[in-house]
Short mmCIF file of C-alpha atoms in Angstrom, two decimals:
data_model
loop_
_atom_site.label_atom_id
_atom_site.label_comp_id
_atom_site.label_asym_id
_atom_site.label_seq_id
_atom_site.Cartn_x
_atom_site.Cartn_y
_atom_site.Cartn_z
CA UNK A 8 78.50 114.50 114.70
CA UNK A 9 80.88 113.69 111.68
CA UNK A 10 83.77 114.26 113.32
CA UNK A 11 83.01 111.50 115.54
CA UNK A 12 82.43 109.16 112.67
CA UNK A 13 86.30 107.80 112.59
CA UNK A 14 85.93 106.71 116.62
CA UNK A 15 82.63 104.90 116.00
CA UNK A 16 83.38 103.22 112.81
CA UNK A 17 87.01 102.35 114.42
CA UNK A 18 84.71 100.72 117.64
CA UNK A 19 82.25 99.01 115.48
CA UNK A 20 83.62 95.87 114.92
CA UNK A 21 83.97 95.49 119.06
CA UNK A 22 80.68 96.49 119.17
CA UNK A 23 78.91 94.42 117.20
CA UNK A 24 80.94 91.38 118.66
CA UNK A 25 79.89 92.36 121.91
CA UNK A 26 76.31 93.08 121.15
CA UNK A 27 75.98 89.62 119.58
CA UNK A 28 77.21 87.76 122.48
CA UNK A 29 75.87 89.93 124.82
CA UNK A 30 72.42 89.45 123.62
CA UNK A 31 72.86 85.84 122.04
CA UNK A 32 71.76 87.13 118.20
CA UNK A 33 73.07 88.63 115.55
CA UNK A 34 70.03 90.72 114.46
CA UNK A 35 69.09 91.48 118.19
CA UNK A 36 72.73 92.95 118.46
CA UNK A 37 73.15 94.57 115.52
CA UNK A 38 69.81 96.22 116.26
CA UNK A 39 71.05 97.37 120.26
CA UNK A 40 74.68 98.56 118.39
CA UNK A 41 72.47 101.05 116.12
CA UNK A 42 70.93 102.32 119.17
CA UNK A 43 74.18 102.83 121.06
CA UNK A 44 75.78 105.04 118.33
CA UNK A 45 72.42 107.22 118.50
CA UNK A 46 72.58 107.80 121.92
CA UNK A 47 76.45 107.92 121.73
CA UNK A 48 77.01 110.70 119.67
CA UNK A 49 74.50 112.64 121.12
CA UNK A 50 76.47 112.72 123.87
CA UNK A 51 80.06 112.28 122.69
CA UNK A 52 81.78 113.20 125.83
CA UNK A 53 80.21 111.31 128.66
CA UNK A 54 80.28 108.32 126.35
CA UNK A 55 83.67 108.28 125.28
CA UNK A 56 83.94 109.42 121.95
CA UNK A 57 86.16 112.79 122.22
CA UNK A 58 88.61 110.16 124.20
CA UNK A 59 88.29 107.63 121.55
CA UNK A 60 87.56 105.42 124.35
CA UNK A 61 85.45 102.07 123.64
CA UNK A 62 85.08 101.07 127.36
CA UNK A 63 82.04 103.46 128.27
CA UNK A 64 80.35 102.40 124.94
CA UNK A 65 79.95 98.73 126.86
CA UNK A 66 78.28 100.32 129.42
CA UNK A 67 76.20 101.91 127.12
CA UNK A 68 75.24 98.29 125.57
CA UNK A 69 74.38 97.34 128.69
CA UNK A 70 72.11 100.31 129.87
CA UNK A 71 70.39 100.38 126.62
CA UNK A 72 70.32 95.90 126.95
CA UNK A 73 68.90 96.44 130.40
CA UNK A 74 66.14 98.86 129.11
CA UNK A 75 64.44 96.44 126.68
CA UNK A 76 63.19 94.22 129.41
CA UNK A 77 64.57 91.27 131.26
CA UNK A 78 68.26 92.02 129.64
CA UNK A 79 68.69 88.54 129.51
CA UNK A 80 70.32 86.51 125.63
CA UNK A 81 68.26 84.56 123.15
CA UNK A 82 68.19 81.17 124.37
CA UNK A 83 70.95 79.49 121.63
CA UNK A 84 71.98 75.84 121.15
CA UNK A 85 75.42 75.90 121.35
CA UNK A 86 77.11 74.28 124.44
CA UNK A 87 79.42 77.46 125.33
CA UNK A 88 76.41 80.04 124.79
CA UNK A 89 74.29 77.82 126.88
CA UNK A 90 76.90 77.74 129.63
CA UNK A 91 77.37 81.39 129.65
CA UNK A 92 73.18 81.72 129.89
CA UNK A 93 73.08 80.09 132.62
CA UNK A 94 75.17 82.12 134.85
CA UNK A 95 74.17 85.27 137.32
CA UNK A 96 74.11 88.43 134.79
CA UNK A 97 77.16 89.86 136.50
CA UNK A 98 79.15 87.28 136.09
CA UNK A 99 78.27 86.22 132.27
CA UNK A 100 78.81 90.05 131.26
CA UNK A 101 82.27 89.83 133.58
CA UNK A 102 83.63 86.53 131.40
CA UNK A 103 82.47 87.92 127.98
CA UNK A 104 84.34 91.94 128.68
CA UNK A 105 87.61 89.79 129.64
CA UNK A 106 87.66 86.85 127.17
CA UNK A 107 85.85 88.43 124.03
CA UNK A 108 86.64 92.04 124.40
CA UNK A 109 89.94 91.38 125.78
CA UNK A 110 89.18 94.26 128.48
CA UNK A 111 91.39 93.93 131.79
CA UNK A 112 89.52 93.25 135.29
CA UNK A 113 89.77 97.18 136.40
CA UNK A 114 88.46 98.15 132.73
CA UNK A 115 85.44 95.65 133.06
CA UNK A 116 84.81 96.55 136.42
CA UNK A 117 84.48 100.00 135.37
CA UNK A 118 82.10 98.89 133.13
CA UNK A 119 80.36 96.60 135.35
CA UNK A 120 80.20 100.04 138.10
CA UNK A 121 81.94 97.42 140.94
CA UNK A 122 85.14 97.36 142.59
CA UNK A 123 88.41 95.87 140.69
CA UNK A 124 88.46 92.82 143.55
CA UNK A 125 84.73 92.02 142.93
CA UNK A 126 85.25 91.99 139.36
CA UNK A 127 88.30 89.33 139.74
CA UNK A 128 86.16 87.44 142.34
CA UNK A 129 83.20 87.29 139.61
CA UNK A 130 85.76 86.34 136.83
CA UNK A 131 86.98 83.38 138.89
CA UNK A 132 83.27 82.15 139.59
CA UNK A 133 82.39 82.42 136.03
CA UNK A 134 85.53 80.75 134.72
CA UNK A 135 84.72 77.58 137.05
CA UNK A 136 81.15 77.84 136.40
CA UNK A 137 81.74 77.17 132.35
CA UNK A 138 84.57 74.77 132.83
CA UNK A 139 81.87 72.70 134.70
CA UNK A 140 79.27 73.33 132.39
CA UNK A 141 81.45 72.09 129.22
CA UNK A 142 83.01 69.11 131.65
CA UNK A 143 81.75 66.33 130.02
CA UNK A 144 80.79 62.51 131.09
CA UNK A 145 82.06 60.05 128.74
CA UNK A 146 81.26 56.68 127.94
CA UNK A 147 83.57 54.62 126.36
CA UNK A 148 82.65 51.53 124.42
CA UNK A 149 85.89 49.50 123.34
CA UNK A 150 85.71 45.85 123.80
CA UNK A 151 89.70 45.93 124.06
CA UNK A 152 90.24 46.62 127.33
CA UNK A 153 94.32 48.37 126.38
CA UNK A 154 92.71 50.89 124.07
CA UNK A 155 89.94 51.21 126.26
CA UNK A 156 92.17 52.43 128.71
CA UNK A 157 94.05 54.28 126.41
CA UNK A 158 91.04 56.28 125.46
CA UNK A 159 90.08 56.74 129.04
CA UNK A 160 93.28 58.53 129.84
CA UNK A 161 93.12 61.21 126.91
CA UNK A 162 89.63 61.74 128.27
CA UNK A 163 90.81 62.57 131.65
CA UNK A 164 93.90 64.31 130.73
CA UNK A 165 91.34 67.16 128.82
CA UNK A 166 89.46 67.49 132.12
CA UNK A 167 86.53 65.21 131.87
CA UNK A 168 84.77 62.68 133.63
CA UNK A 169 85.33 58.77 132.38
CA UNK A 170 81.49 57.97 133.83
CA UNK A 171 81.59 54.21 132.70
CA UNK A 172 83.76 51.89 130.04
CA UNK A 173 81.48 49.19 128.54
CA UNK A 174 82.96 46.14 125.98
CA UNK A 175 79.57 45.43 124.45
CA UNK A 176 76.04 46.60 123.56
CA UNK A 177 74.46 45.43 127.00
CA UNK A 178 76.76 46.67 129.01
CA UNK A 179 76.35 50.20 127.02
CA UNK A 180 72.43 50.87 127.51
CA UNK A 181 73.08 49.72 130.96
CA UNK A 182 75.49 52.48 131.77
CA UNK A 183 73.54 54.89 129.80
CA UNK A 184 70.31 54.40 132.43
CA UNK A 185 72.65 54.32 135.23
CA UNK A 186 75.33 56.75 134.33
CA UNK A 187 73.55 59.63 132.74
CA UNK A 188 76.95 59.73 130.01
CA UNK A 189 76.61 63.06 128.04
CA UNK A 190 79.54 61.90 125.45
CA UNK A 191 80.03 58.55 124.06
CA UNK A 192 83.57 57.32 122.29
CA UNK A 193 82.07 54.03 120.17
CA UNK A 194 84.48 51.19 118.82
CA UNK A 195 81.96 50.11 115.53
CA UNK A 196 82.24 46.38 116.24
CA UNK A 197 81.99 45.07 119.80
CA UNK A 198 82.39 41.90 121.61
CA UNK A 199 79.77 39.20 121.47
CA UNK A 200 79.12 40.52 117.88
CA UNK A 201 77.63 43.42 118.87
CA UNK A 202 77.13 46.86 116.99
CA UNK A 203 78.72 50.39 117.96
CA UNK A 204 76.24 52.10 115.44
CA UNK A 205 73.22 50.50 117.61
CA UNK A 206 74.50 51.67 120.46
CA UNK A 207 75.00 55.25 119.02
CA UNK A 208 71.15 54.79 118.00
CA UNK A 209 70.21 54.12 121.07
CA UNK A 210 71.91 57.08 122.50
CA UNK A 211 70.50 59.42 119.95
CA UNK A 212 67.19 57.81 120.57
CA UNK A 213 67.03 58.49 124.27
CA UNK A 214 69.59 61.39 125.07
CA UNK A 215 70.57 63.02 121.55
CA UNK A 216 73.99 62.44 122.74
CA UNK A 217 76.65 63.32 120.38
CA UNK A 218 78.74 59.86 119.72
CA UNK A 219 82.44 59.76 118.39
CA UNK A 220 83.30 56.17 116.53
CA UNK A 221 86.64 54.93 117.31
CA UNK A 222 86.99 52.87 115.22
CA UNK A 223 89.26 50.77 111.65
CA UNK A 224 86.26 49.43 110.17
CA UNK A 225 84.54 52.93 108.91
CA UNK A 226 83.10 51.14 105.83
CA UNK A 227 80.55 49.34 108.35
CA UNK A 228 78.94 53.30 108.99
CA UNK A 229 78.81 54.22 105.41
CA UNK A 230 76.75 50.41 105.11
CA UNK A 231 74.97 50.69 107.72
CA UNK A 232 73.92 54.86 106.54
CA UNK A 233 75.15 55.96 109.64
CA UNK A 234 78.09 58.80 109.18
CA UNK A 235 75.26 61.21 110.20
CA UNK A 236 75.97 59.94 113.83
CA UNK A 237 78.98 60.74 114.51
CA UNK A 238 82.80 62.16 113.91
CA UNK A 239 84.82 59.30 113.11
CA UNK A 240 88.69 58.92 114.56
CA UNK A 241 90.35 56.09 112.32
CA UNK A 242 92.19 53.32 113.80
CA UNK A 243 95.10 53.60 114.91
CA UNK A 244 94.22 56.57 116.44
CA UNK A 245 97.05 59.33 117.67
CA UNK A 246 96.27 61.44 120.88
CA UNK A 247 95.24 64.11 119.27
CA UNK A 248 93.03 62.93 117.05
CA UNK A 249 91.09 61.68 119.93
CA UNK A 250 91.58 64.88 121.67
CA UNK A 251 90.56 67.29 118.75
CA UNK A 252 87.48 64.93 117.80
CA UNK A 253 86.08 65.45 121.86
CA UNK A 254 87.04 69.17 121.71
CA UNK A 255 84.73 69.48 118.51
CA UNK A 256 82.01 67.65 120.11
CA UNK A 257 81.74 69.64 123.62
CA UNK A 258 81.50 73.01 121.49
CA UNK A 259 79.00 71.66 119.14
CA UNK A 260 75.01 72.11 119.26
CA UNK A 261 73.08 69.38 120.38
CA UNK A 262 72.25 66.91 118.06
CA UNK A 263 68.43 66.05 117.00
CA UNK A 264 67.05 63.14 118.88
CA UNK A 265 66.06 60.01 116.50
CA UNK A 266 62.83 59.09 116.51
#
């Protein structure tokens, strides 16, 4: 068994990376890794380890994933895990062997025991299947109507969905029951005197939405106790501070609804 020790330890840190996604915990993984280098080195050449190959160790994974019951991951609260989970088993392990492991199509499909084509055909569906499931519907609250716009277009340009642009705090909860927003970019003071950080309580009150303030009067959040709502992009705003602030929310867990 020792001299097998170098291969495994060299495969570990692929392992464990894989078991943790695969599974959706870290203890859960760590646990189905231990079990893999049992079997593994029991049976060092129909597992890959007198080849120093890693592939047949992720079919391992999966064999000994499968046998613990429904083989499905721990339901987790991030946005990207959550899209993955909800995909056909085929296609979630397909995405994670080519994006996390790095693998090529033939390699996973190997893995996978499927032909090369219906590995790239479940690759594709996957891919489109979590770009949906991250596309988000954004609600933008800017009572000027240029920056409004402005915002708008750096939404769209990213790939999601501009579901409604409202100028005041009305016009806001209005879209919110209509529009079914899953985003929300918040200017801090509206039109007709109206408040951005009501609206973003209102929107954590009813959808736990996470809320981004636009906004060059910050101070008002810190008075009002309400930096614990949201990122905050600083007028005048460049592209991509817009840009990174939505890219942090879509990959962040949900927030708490308020009560």
């Amino acid at each position: 068994m020792r001299v097998y020790a170098r291969q495994l330890y060299d495969h570990l840190p692929y392992l464990r990376r894989y078991a943790r996604a695969l599974t959706g915990a870290t203890e859960r993984g760590d646990d189905l890794v231990t079990r893999c280098v049992e079997v593994a080195v029991m049976a060092p050449s129909r597992f890959g380890l007198e080849a120093g190959a890693r592939v047949p160790l992720y079919a391992l994974l999966h064999l000994l994933f499968d046998e613990d019951g429904d083989g499905l991951p721990t339901p987790s609260p991030h946005p990207i895990e959550r899209a993955l989970a909800s995909l056909p088993e085929g296609e979630r392990r397909m995405y994670l062997l080519i994006t996390l492991e790095g693998l090529t199509v033939p390699e996973a499909a190997q893995v996978l025991q499927i032909p090369a084509p219906e590995g790239q055909d479940r690759l594709t569906v996957a891919r489109d299947k979590v770009r949906n499931a991250l596309t988000q519907r954004v609600l933008v609250v800017e009572d000027n109507p240029i920056l409004a716009m402005e915002i708008g277009s750096l939404v769209t340009d990213m790939g999601h969905v501009v579901c409604g642009t409202a100028n005041n705090e009305q016009e806001a909860l209005e879209l919110l029951e209509a529009e079914k927003p899953t985003l929300a970019l918040l200017d801090v003071r509206l039109a007709d005197g109206g408040s951005g950080v009501e609206v973003a309580r209102r929107l954590r009150q009813k959808r736990a939405m996470r809320t981004i303030f636009v906004t060059a009067f910050d101070g008002d959040l810190e008075e009002a106790d309400a930096r614990h709502l949201g990122q905050i992009v600083r007028k005048p705003f460049t592209n991509e501070a817009i840009q990174a602030a939505i890219s942090r929310a879509v990959f962040m867990p949900s927030p708490v609804a308020l009560a």
